[in-house]
Structures are given as C-alpha cells and as structure tokens.
Coordinates of C-alpha atoms in Angstrom, one line a residue:
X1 CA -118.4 63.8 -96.7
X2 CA -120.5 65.2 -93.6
X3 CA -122.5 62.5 -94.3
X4 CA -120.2 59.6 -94.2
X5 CA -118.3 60.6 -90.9
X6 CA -121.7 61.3 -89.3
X7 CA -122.7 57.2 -90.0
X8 CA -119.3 56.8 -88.9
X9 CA -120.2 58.4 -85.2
X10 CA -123.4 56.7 -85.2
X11 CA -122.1 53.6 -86.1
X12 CA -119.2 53.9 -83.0
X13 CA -122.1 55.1 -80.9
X14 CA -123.8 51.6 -81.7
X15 CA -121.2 49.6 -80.8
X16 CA -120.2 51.5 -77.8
X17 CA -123.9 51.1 -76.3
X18 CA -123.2 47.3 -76.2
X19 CA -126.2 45.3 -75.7
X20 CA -128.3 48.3 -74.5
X21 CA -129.2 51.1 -71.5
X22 CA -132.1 47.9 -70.2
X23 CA -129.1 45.1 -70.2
X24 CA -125.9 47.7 -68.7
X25 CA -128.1 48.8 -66.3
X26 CA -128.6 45.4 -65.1
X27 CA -124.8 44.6 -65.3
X28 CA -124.5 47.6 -62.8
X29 CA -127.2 46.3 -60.7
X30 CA -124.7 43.1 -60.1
X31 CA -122.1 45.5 -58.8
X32 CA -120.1 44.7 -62.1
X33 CA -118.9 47.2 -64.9
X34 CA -119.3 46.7 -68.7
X35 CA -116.3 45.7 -70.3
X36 CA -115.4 48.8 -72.0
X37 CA -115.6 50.2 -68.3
X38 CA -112.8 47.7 -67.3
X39 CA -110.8 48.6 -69.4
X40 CA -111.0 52.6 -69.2
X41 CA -110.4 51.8 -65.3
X42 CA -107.3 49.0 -66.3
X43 CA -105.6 51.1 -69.0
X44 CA -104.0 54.9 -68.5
X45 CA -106.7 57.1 -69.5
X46 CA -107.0 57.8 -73.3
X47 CA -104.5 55.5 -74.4
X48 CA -107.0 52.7 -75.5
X49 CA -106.9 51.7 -79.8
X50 CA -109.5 49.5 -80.4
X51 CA -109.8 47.0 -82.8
X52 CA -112.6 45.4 -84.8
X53 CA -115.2 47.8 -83.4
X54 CA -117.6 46.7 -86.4
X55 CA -116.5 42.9 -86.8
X56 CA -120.3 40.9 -86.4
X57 CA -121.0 37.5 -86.5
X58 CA -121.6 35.1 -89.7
X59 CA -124.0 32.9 -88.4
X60 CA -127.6 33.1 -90.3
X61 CA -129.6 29.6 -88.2
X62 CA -131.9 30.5 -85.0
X63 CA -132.7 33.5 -86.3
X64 CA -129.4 35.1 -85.9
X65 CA -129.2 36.8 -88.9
X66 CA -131.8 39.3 -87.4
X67 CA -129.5 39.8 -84.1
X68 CA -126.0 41.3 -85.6
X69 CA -124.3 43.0 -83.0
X70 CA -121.3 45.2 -83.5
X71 CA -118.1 43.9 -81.7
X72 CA -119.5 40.7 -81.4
X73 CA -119.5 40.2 -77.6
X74 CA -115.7 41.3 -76.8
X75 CA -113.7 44.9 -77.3
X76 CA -110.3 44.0 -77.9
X77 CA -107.3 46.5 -79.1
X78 CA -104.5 47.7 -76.8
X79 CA -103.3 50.5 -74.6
X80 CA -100.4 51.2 -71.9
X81 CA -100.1 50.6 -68.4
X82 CA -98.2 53.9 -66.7
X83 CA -97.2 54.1 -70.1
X84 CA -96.3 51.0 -71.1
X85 CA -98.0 48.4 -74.0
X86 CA -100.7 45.9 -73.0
X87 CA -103.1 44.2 -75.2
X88 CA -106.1 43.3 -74.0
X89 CA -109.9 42.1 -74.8
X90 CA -112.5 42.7 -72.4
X91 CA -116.1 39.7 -73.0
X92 CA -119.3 42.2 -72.7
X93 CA -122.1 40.4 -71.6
X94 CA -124.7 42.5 -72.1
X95 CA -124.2 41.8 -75.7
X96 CA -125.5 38.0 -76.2
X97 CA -124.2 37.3 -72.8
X98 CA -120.4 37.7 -74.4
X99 CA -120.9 34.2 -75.4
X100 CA -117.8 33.3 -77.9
X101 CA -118.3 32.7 -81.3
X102 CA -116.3 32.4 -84.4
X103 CA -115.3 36.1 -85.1
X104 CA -115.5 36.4 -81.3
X105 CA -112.3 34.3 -80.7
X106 CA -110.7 35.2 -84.1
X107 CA -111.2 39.0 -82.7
X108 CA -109.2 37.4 -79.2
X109 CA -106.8 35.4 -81.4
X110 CA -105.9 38.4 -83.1
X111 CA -104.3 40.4 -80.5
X112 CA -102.5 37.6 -78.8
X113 CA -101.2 37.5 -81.9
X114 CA -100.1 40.9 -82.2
X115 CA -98.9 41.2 -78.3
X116 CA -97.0 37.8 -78.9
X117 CA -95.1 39.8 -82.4
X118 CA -94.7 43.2 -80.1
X119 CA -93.4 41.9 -77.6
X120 CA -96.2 42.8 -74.8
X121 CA -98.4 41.6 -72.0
X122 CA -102.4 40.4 -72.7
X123 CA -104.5 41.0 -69.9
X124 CA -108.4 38.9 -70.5
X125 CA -111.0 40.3 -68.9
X126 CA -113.7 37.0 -68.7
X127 CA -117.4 37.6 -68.7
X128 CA -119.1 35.0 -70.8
X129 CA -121.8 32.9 -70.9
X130 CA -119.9 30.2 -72.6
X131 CA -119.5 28.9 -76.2
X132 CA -122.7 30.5 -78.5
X133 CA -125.3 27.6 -78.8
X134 CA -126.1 28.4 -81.9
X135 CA -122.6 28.1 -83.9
X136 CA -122.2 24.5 -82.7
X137 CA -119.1 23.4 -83.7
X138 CA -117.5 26.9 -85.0
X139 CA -118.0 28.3 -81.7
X140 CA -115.9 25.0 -80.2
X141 CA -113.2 25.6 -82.9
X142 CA -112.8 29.3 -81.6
X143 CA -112.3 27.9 -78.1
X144 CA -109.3 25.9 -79.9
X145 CA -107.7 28.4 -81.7
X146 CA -107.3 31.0 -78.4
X147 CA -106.2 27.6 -76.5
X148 CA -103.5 27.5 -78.8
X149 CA -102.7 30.6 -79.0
X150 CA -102.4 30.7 -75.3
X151 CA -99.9 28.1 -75.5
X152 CA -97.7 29.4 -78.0
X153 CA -97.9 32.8 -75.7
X154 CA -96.7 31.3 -72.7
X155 CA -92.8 31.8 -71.5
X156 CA -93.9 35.2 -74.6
X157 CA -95.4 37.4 -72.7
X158 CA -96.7 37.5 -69.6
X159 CA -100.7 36.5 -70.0
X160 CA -103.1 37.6 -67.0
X161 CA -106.8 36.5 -66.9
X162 CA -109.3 38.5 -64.7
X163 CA -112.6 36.3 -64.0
X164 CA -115.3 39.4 -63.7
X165 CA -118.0 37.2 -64.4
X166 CA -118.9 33.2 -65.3
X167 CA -116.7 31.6 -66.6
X168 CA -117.8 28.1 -67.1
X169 CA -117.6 24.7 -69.3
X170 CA -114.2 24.6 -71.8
X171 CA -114.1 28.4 -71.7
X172 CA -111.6 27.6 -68.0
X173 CA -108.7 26.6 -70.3
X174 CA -107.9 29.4 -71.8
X175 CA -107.3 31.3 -68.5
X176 CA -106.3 27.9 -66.8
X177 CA -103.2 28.3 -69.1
X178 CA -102.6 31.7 -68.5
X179 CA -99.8 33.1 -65.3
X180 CA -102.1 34.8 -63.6
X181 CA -106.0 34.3 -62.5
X182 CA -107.5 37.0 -60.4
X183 CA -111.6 36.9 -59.7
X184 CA -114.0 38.9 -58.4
X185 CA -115.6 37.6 -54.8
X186 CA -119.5 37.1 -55.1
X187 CA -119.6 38.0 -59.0
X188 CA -117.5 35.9 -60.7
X189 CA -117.0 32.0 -60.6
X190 CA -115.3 29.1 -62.7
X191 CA -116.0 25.2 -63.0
X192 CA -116.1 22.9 -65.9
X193 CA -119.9 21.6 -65.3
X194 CA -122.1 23.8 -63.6
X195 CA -124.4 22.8 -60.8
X196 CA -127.1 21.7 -62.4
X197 CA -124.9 18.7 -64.1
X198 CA -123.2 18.3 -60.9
X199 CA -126.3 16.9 -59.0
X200 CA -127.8 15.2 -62.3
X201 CA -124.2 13.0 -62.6
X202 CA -123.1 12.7 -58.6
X203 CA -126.7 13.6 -57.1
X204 CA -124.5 16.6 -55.0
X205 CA -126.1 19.7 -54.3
X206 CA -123.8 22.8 -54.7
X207 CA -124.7 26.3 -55.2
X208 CA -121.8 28.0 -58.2
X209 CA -120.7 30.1 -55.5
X210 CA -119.6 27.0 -53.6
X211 CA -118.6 25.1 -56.7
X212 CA -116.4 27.6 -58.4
X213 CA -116.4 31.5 -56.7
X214 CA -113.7 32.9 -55.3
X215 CA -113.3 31.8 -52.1
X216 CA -113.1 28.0 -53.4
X217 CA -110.6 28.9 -56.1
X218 CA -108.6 30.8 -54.0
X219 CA -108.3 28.5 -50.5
X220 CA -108.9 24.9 -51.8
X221 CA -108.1 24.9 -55.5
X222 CA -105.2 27.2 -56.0
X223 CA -106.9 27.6 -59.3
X224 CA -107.0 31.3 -58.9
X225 CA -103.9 34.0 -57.5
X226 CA -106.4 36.3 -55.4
X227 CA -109.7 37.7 -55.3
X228 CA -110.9 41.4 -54.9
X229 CA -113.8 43.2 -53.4
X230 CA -115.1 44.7 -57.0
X231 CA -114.3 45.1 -60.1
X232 CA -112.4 48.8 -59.5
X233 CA -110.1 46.8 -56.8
X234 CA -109.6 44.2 -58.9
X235 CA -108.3 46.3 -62.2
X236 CA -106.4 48.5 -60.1
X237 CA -104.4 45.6 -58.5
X238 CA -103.7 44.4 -61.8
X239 CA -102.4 47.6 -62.8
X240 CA -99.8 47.3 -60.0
X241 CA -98.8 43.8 -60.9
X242 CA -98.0 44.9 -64.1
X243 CA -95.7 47.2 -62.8
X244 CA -93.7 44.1 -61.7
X245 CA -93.6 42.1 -65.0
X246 CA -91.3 42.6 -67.8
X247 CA -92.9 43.3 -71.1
X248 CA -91.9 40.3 -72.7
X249 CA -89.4 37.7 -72.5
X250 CA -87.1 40.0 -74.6
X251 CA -87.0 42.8 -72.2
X252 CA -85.5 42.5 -68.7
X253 CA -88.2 43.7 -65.7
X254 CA -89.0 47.4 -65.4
X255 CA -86.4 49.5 -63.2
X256 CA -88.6 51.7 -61.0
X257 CA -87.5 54.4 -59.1
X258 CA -87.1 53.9 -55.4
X259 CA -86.1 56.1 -52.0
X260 CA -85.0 53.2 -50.1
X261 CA -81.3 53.1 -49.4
X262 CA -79.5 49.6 -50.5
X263 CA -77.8 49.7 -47.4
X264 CA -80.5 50.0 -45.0
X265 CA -79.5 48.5 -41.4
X266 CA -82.5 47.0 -39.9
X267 CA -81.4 45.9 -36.2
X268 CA -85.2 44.4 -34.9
X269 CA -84.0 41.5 -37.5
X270 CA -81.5 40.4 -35.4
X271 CA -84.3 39.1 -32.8
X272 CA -86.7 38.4 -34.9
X273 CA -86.1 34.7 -34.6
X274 CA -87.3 33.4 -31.2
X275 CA -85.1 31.9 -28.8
X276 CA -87.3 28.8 -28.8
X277 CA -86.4 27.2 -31.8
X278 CA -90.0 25.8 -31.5
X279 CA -91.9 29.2 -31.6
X280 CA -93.2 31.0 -34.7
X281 CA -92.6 34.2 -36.5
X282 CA -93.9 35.8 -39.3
X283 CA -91.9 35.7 -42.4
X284 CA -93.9 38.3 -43.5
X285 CA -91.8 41.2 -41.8
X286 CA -88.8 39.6 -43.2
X287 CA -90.0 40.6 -46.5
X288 CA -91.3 44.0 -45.9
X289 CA -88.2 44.7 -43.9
X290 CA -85.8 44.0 -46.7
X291 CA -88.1 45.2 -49.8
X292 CA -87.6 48.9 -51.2
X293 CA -90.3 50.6 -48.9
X294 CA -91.5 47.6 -48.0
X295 CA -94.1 47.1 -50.9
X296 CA -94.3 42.7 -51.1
X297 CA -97.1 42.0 -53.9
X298 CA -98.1 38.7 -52.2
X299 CA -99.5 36.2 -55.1
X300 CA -101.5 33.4 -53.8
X301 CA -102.1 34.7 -50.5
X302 CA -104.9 32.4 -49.3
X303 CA -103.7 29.2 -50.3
X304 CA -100.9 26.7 -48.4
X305 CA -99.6 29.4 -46.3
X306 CA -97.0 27.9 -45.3
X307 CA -95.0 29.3 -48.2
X308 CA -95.1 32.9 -49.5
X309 CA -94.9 34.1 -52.8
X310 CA -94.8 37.1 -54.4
X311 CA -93.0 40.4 -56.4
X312 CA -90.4 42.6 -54.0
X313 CA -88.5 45.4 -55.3
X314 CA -85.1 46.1 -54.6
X315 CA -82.7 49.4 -55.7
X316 CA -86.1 49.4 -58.2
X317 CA -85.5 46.4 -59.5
X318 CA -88.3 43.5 -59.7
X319 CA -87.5 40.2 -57.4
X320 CA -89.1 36.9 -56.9
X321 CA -89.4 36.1 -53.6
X322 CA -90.1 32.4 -52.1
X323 CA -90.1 32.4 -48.5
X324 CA -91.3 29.3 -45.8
X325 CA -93.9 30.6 -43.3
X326 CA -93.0 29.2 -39.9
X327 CA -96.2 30.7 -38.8
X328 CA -98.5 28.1 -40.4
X329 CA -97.5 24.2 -40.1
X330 CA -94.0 25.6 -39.0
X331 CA -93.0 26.8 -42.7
X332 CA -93.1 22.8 -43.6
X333 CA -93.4 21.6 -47.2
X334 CA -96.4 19.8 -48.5
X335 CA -97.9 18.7 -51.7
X336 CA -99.6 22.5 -52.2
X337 CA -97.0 23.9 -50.6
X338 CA -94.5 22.6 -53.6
X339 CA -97.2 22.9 -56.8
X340 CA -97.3 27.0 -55.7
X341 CA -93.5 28.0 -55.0
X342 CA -92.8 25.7 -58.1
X343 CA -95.3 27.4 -60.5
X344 CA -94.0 30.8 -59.3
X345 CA -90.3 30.0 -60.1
X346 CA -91.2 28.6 -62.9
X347 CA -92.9 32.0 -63.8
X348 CA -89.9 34.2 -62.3
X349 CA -87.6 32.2 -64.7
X350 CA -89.3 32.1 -68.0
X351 CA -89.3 35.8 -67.8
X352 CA -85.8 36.9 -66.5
X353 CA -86.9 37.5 -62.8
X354 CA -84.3 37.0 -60.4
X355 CA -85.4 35.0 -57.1
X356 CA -85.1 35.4 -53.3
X357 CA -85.3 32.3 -51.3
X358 CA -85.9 32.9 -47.4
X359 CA -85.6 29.2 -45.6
X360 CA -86.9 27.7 -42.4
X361 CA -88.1 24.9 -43.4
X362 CA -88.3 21.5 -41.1
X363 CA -88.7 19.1 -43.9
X364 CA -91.7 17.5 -45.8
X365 CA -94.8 17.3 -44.3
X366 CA -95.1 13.2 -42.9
X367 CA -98.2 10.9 -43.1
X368 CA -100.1 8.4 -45.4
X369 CA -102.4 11.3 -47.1
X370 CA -99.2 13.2 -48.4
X371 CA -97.6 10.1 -49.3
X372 CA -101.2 8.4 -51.2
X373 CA -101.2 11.9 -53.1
X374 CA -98.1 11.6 -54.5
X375 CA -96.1 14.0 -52.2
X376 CA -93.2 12.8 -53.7
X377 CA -93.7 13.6 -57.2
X378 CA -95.2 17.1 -56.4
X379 CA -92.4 17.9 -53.8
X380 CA -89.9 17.7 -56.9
X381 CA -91.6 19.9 -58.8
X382 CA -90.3 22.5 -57.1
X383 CA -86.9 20.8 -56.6
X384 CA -87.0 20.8 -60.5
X385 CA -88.2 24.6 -60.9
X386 CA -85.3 26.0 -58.9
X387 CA -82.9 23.4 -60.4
X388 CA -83.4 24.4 -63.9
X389 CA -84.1 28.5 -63.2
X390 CA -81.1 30.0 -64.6
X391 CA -82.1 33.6 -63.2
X392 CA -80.3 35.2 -60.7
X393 CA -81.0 33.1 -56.9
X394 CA -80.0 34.3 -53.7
X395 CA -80.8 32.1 -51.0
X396 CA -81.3 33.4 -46.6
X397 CA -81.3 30.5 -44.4
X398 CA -83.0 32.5 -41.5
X399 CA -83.4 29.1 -39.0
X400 CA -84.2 25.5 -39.8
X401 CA -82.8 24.0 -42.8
X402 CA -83.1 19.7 -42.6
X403 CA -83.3 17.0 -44.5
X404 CA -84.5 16.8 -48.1
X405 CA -86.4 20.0 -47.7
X406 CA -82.8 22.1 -47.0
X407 CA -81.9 20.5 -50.3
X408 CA -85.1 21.1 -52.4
X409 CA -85.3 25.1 -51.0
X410 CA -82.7 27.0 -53.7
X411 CA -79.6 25.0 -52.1
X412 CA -75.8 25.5 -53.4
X413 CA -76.3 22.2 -55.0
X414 CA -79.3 23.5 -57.3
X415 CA -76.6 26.1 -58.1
X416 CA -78.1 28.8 -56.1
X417 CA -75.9 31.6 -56.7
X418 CA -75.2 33.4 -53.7
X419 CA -76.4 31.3 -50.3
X420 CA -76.2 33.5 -46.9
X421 CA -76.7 32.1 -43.3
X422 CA -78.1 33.8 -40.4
X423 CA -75.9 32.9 -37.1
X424 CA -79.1 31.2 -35.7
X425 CA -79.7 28.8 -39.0
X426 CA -79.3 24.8 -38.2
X427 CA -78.2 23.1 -41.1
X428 CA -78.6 19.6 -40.7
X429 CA -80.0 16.2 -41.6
X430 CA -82.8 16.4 -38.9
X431 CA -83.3 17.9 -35.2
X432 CA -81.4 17.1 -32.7
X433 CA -84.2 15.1 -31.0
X434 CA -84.7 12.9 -33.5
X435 CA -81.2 12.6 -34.4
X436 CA -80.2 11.4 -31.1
X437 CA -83.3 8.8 -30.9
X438 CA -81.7 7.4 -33.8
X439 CA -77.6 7.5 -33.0
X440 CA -78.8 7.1 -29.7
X441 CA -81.1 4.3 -29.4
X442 CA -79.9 2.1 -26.1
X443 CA -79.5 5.1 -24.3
X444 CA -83.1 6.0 -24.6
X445 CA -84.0 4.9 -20.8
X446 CA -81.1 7.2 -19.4
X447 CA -82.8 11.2 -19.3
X448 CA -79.3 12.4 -18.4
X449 CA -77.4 10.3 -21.3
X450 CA -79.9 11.7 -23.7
X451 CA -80.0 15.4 -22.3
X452 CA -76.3 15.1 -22.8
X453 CA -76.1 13.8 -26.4
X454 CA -78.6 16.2 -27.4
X455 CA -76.4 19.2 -26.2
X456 CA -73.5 17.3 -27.9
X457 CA -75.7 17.1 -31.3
X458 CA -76.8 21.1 -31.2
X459 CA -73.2 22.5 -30.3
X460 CA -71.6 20.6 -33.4
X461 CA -74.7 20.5 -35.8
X462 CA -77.0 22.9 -34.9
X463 CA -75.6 26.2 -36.4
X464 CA -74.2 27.2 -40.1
X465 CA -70.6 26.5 -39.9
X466 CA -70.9 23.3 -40.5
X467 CA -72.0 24.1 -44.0
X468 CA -69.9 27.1 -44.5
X469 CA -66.9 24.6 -44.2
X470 CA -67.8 22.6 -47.0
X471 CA -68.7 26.0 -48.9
X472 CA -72.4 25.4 -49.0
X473 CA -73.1 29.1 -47.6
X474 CA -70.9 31.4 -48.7
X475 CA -71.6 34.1 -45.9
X476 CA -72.7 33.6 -42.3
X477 CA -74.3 37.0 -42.1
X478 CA -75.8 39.4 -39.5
X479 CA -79.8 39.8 -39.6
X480 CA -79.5 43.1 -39.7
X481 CA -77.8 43.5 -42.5
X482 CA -79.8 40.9 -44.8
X483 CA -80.9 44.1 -46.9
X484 CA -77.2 45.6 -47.7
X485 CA -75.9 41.7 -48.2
X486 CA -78.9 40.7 -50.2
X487 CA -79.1 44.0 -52.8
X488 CA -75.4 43.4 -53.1
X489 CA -75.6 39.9 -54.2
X490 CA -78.0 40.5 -56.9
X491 CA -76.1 43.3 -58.2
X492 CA -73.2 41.2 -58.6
X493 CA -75.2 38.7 -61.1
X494 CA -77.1 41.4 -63.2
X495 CA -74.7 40.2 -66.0
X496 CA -75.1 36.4 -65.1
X497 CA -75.6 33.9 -68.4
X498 CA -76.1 29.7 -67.6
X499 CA -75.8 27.4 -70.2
X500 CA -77.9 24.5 -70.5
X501 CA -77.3 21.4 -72.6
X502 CA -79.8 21.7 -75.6
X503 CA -83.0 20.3 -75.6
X504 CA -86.7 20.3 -77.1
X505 CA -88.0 20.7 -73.4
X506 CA -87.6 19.4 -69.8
X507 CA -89.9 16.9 -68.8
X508 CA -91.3 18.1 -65.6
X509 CA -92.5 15.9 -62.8
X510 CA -96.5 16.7 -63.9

C-alpha cells in the first residue's frame, strides 16, 4: 500500500513540474506565470479539483511516443471564485509549448461540458503554440469540438477567455466566441496568420506585437475587452468581474452587500451639465456618482469612447450600464460605437442583467466613410439589442436626445421600461440650428429673423415636456436625485416577465 500512494505522489509531482525547472524558469523570465500559477492566483486559495492530471497523448509518429507528458499541455478541473463555482483550464506552455492536441481539447471539451450541466462560469486561460504539428488532422478536429462546445455554451454560462500568451492561427475562435477577452500587454498577442505569412502574401512588414498585442486588439480591433499590466493584474481583475456575472443563465446575478444608501442625494449633479449645450462633460462621474460606492467595472475601455460600457452595482445588485460619452465626438453614434453597446446588451440580456441607459446623444455620426462601411446596418444592431432585451431597462436622458439616435438609445418605443428626463434634456428631431435652416430657409439672409426662430424653436422643442406629453418619459426628474429615482425603478421590475412570439432565433443585422 505504502508503495502505491508513494508512485501516486511521484506521479502528481511529475505532472505538476510541467515541462521542467529549465523551461518554467524561462516562462518566468518572460514576466509570465505557469498555468497552474494562474490559476492558484485566479481561484480562492485551496479550492482547485483537478481533472485528468495523468491523461497523455496517443500519438506514436515523430517520435512522440518517446515524449508522453502528463496533463498533456492544459490543467483543467474547477474551483470557486469568493466561494462560488468556476470551471476552468489553464494551456501550459512549457509543456510542448501547450500546443492542442486530441486528448488536449477532449480534456477542454470536458469541463465546458460539465460547467454547461452545473450550471457555472468557464474562465480559459490561452497559452499555446497552436494546433500540435504532429497530429495533423486530430489536432484540427479538437479545435472543432471546443468551437462547438463554445457555441452550445454561449447565452449558458458566462465564458471568459484570458490571452496570457500567443494565441495564433484557428486557435482565435474559440475565445473569439467567448463574452469576454482580456490579454496581457507585451506578452500575449492574437492574429489568424502570423507575421511571417503576412509579408510572404501582402509583402507588409509587421512585428506580432503590432499585428495582434494588446494595444491593437484593444484600440482598433475591439477584438479584446482590456488589457493588464501582468499576469497577477490580469487574474485579479477577472476575479472581480466575476463578481458581477450570474452563475448561469438559471441563476439571477449575485446580490452583494453594499453601504451605499438607495437614496443618496447628490446635488453637484444638478450642474454637471454645462450651460453651453456645446461643451463637454464626462459621463464618467455620472456613473460613479450614482453606482453603490461608486465601483463602475468599465468593459472595453479603450475602444470608441464615445460610449461607455460596463457593470455598476446598485442596493448590491448587478447593472448594465450604456452610457454616450459627450466627451469624445460629443457622445455621437458610429459604426464601433453601435457593434460595442450592442454586443454588451446583448450580453446583459442573455444572462438576466438589468440595463441602465444614460443618453446625450446628437445623432449618427455623418460622412461617406460611415455610410461606405455600412453604418446603417451596424447602427441597428444595437437598435435590435435593446429592442429585443427583455431585462429590466431604465433609460436617463441627461441632454441631447435627436433624431434616429434618441430612437435607437433604449427609447419608450423599444419598450424601455422606465424612461426619466433631466430638466435640461432636448428631445427633438434635430438642433435648433439646423432645424430652423430647414423650416426656415428664405429667411436665411435676415440674422435677426433667424436669431428669432431659433429662440422660438428652443423654448417649444428644446426641453423634455414635449415628450413627457405624449408619455415618452415618464418622469422629468431632478439631477440630483437620479440615484433615489433610478434604484427605485429597478426595484419595481425585479419581478418583470416579457413574452416574445416564439421563434428558432432572431436574425440579427450581422
């Protein structure tokens, strides 16, 4: 018996070594962990139960059958989060550069299966040097299978995919189909074809840190949520946004406890919009002002910032907020602007987060570039998002609401639940410059005629009442109490349930 559980330690011991002191010492030297160091750092400390410590690959060509590690590239099993469940695996490259092979994916399939059946988050840690050469085919078939898997898990459970490494060829997909990507800056990287097939094909040169790091993915792509300093931000980060996420599309979002009272006045809102109605403000301090202790996890943070997105909390409860940013392109929607606050909805609602829409929004972004890339389409992406979200929506119209933009941002008519006005909100087809250059047009040599019909225009259109006539805003309500008004509405539709005709699936705008 001594015997048997002393190979059992050594054969742990093995597989916990990973490829090696020579090849983990060289992981460190790139400022990166080893995966089992990930996911002691992501996971509350001894809660990790591993799975398929021992599982090796099958393959015998290229002299493999001489080169039989244990784990097979990735530790996979499962552990809780401030003690709650998350699966996750966790690529090791210092073992055959975590290249995936057959029993490599079937060890990754295998808990998405299990987190998809229990009803709990996965959380991929990438780190791979791609599909292993030397399966051929097998390896491309394991590729498939966790493709499909991740498919079959989304709208499940939530799926989050941390790039800690390369990541390069088909291997993207699998996180590219995930709800979150978070990478690591100057350490980890993503692109289909690497450089060296980029300047063979197109004859460009590119470094991978250009082609696929962080900063590209983050700023031009949108590929990619955000991007840490290291690996110990990184996991830590992702410890909080779990915090956020329900379980499971069975489970409602955690309830945290907070210290922040509900009914919180805060008076510097009521001049936080600018007299000029052509000077900016940060949105920003809208947020924090009415979250509980003004904790905003932003997501997407570096790209079109002229919409925020991100997790508040409020009486502990989780919230999806969608908020314009006056303070870049005066908060105006464009074709990135749209793809982001419409994936994010669409995220919020598959998984029973309610949604906080803060408007000043001038309209769509004008010219031939947004109209050649298809602004149309993409802008009603995110007309469609909030128009099929049957969460909880509570909609602030802090300043300018015009046009087709007023419509598109969590309007009455997209059966936004509760809408609220701010006194200093202009509801309204356009401004009342170019309003008047239209109803207006013979005057347009007389200064005085147009001053005049310009005042005329603002005093009847520019303010909220015109809309809270028709019942398009319930409330005209003071800034300062946006908190009180706000927690208020979404307790009121805790209980909410929308039917929606049947159907296989909507058909997005794509």
């Amino acid at each position: 018996m001594a015997d048997i559980l002393a190979e059992l330690e050594t054969r742990r011991a093995d597989a916990r070594a990973g490829g090696g002191e020579k090849r983990v010492t060289a992981q460190h030297a790139k400022g990166k962990l080893t995966a089992r160091e990930r996911i002691e750092l992501l996971l509350d400390e001894g809660s990790f139960e591993e799975y398929d410590m021992f599982v090796t690959h099958r393959t015998t060509e290229f002299g493999m059958a001489a080169n039989r590690p244990p784990g097979d590239g990735v530790v996979t099993g499962w552990g809780t989060v401030n003690g709650r469940q998350v699966y996750v695996f966790s690529q090791d490259f210092t073992v055959l550069g975590g290249s995936v092979s057959e029993t490599h994916g079937q060890k990754i399939c295998k808990i998405m299966d299990m987190a998809m059946q229990n009803g709990a988050p996965v959380v991929g840690i990438n780190d791979s040097g791609g599909a292993r050469i030397q399966e051929g085919v097998d390896s491309l078939a394991a590729y498939g299978e966790v493709f499909q898997r991740n498919i079959e898990a989304s709208g499940v459970v939530p799926q989050i995919s941390m790039i800690m490494g390369p990541c390069a060829g088909g291997a993207v997909y699998s996180p590219a189909m995930t709800d979150f990507i978070f990478m690591v800056k100057d350490s980890s990287y993503m692109f289909v074809t690497g450089p060296d097939v980029v300047k063979t094909v197109t004859n460009e040169v590119v470094t991978a840190e250009e082609l696929g790091g962080a900063s590209t993915h983050t700023r031009k792509s949108s590929v990619a949520d955000g991007a840490f300093e290291n690996d110990v931000e990184a996991l830590n980060e992702i410890r909080r946004l779990i915090d956020f996420l329900p379980l499971s599309n069975r489970d409602k979002p955690p309830v945290r406890p907070f210290f922040d009272s509900p009914d919180r006045i805060e008076d510097s809102l009521d001049t936080l919009v600018p007299d000029n109605p052509n000077q900016p403000y940060d949105m920003h301090e809208l947020i924090t002002k009415i979250a509980d202790e003004g904790d905003f996890y932003e997501i997407q943070a570096e790209f079109a910032k002229n919409i925020l997105t991100g997790f508040i909390r409020l009486e502990g409860q989780t919230v999806g907020v969608v908020a314009n940013q006056p303070m870049v392109l005066a908060g105006v929607l464009d074709i990135d602007s749209a793809r982001k606050a419409a994936r994010f909805v669409r995220f919020c609602d598959c998984f029973e987060i309610p949604i906080l829409t803060l408007v000043d929004v001038p309209g769509f972004l004008p010219g031939t570039a947004q109209e050649y890339d298809g602004v149309i389409k993409h802008g009603a992406k995110l007309l469609f998002a909030y128009g099929e979200a049957t969460v909880p929506k509570v909609t602030v119209i802090t300043r300018k609401a015009y046009g087709g933009a007023y419509v598109v941002m969590a309007s009455k008519h997209l059966r936004a639940d509760m809408n609220y006005a701010w006194p200093t909100s202009e509801i309204a087809v356009m401004g009342a410059k170019g309003a008047v250059e239209i109803l207006h047009r013979s005057d347009q040599g007389d200064p005085d005629k147009i001053a005049a019909h310009t005042k005329e225009y603002e005093d009847r259109f520019a303010n909220p009442f015109v809309a809270a006539e028709r019942g398009f805003v319930d409330e005209v309500i003071q800034p300062h109490s946006t908190r009180r008004r706000v927690c208020r509405a979404f307790a009121a539709l805790r209980r909410k349930e929308q039917k929606r005709p049947w159907k296989k699936h909507d058909n997005i705008p794509l």
